[in-house]
XYZ file of C-alpha atoms in Angstrom:
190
model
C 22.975 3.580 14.979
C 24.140 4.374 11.335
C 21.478 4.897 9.536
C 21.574 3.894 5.224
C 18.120 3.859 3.937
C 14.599 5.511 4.125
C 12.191 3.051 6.469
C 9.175 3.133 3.575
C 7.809 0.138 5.323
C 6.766 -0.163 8.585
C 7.828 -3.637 9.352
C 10.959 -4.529 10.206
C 13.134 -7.408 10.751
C 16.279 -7.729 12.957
C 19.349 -10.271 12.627
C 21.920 -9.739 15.587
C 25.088 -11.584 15.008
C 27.803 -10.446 18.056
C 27.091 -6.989 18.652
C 25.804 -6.047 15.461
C 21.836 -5.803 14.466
C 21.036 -5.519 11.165
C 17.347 -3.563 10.275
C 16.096 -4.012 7.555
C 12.540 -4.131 5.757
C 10.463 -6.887 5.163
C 11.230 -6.253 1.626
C 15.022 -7.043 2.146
C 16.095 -3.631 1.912
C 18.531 -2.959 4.782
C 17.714 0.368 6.206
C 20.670 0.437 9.369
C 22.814 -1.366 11.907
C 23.292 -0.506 15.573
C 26.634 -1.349 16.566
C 26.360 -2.452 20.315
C 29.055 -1.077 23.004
C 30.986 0.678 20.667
C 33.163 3.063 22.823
C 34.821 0.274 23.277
C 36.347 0.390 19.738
C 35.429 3.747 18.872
C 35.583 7.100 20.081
C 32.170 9.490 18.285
C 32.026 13.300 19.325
C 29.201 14.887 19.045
C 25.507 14.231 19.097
C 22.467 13.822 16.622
C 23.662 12.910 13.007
C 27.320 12.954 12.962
C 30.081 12.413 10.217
C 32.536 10.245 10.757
C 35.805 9.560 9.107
C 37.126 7.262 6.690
C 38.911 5.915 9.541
C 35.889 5.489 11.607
C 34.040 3.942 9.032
C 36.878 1.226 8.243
C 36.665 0.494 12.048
C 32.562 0.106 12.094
C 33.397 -2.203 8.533
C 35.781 -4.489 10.425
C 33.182 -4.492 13.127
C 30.756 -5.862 10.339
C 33.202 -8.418 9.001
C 33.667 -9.879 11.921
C 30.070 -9.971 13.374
C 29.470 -11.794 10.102
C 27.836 -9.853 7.682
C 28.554 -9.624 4.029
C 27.684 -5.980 3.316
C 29.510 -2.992 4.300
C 28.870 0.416 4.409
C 30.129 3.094 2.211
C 31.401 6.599 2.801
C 29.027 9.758 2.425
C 30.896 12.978 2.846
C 28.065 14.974 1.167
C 26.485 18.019 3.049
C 23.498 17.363 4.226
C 22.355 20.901 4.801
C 23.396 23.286 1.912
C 22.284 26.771 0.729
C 19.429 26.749 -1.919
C 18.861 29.321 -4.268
C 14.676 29.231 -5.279
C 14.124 29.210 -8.917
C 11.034 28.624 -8.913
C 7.783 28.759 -6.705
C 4.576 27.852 -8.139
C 1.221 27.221 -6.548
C -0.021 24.098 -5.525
C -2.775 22.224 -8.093
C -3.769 20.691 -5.205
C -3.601 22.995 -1.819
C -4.095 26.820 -0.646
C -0.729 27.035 1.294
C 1.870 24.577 -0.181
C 3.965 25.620 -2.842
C 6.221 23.501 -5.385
C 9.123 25.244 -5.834
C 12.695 24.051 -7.569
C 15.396 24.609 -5.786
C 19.016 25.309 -7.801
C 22.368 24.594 -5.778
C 24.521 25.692 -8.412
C 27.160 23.160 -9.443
C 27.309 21.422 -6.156
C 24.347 19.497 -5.948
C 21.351 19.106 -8.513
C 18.455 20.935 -8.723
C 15.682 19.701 -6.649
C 12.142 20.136 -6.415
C 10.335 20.230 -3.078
C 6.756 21.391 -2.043
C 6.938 23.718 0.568
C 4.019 25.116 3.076
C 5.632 28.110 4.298
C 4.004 31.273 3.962
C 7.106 33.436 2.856
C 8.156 31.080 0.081
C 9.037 33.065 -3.397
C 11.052 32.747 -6.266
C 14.801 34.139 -6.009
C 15.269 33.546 -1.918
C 18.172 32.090 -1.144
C 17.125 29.388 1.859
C 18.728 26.656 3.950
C 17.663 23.581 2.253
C 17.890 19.547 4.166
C 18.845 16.972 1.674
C 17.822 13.429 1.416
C 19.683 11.710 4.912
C 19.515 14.893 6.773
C 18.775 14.515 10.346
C 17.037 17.680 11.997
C 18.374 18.816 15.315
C 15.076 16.949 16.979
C 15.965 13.843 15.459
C 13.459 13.712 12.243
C 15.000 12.223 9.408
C 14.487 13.807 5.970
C 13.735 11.649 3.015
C 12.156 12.106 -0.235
C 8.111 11.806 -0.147
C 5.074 13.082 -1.958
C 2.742 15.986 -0.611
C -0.798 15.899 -2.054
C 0.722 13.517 -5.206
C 3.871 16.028 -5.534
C 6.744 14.440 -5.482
C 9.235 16.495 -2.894
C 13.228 15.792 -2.691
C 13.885 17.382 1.137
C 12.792 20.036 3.200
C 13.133 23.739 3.194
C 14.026 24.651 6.616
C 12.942 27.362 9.121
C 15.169 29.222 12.261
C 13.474 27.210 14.584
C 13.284 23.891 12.823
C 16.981 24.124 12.397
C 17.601 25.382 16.120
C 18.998 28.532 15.916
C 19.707 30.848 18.590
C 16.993 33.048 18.712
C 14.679 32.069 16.125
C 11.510 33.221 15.659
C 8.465 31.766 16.945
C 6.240 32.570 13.667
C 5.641 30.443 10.914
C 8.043 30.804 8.108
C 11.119 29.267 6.546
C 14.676 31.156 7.064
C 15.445 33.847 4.061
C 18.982 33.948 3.813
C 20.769 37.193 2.953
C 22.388 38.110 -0.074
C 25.800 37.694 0.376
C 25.136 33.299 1.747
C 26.962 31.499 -1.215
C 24.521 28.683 -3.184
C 25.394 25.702 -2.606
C 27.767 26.089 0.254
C 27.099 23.634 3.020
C 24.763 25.194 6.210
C 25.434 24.063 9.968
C 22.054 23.612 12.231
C 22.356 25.410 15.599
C 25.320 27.688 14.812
C-alpha cells in the first residue's frame, strides 16, 4: 500500500484496473494505491512505513502505466521523524493539560506548531517530533488536525509511542539530551 494523502473523509471509492486499486475520496482526492502481488516485480525490506528508492518508485510508476492510470506518484525523501527544538509552549485557551507549543527545526524543515498533552512539555526541550506522513511503529498515521479548534502540524512523540527499548511506562513525551542535533532526522525503535 503506498500511501499519498490524509483520508479526511470517510468514504471511499475503489477503481482496480490489473493489479492496481486506486483509493480515493468521494471528493476525488486520491489518498493511495495497493499494488497487488508485488514481489513479483519488486523486492521491499523492511516493515511498517518504508522508503523506497528512486528505482523502486520508477518500477511501482511503470506498474501504474500499465494498469492504466494517468497519475503517478512522486518521490518523498523527507524525514519523517526529525529532532525538534521547542520554542515555545503556551497554555491551552481551551484545555487544562494540552499545550500549543511551536516547534523550530532549524533550517531543515519549517517551524511548526502542534498542541501537545504531555505533562513534561516546556519551552527549550529538544524532542522527537512526527511530521505530516509519518507512520508510528503501531501503524497510526500522522496528519495535520485541530485539537479543541487549534490547528496542530504532527505529533510530539513519547519512548513508548515511538517503541523504544525500554521506555517508560509513564505518561510523558521523550526529552532529548543536549548534545541531539535540531533538525537531524530520528529513527523509531533504535
Amino acid at each position: 500500500m503506498v500511501i499519498v494523502e490524509n483520508d479526511h473523509q470517510l468514504e471511499q471509492k475503489v477503481e482496480r484496473k490489473a493489479n492496481v486499486a486506486e483509493i480515493s475520496t468521494i471528493d476525488g482526492t486520491i489518498v493511495g494505491y495497493n499494488f497487488f502481488d508485488v514481489s513479483s516485480y519488486l523486492t521491499i525490506e523492511g516493515h511498517g512505513q518504508v522508503a523506497i528508492s528512486d528505482d523502486q518508485l520508477a518500477v511501482l510508476n511503470e506498474q501504474l502505466k500499465q494498469a492504466g492510470f494517468t497519475n503517478q506518484l512522486q518521490a518523498d525523501h523527507t524525514p519523517k521523524f526529525m529532532v525538534g527544538f521547542v520554542k515555545s509552549c503556551e497554555a491551552h485557551p481551551d484545555s487544562d493539560h494540552l499545550s500549543i507549543t511551536e516547534i523550530d527545526f532549524a533550517d531543515a524543515h519549517e517551524p511548526l506548531q502542534i498542541v501537545c498533552g504531555a505533562p513534561n512539555i516546556r519551552k527549550n526541550l529538544k524532542v522527537v517530533v512526527a511530521l505530516p506522513g509519518a507512520m508510528m511503529p503501531d501503524g497510526l498515521m500522522i496528519w495535520p488536525g485541530e485539537l479543541r479548534g487549534v490547528k496542530s502540524y504532527g505529533m510530539i512523540c513519547s519512548a513508548r509511542e515511538l517503541h523504544l527499548p525500554n521506555a517508560p511506562m509513564k505518561r510523558g513525551i521523550l526529552e532529548l539530551a543536549a548534545d541531539a542535533v535540531v533538525g537531524s532526522s530520528f529513527t523509531p525503535g533504535k
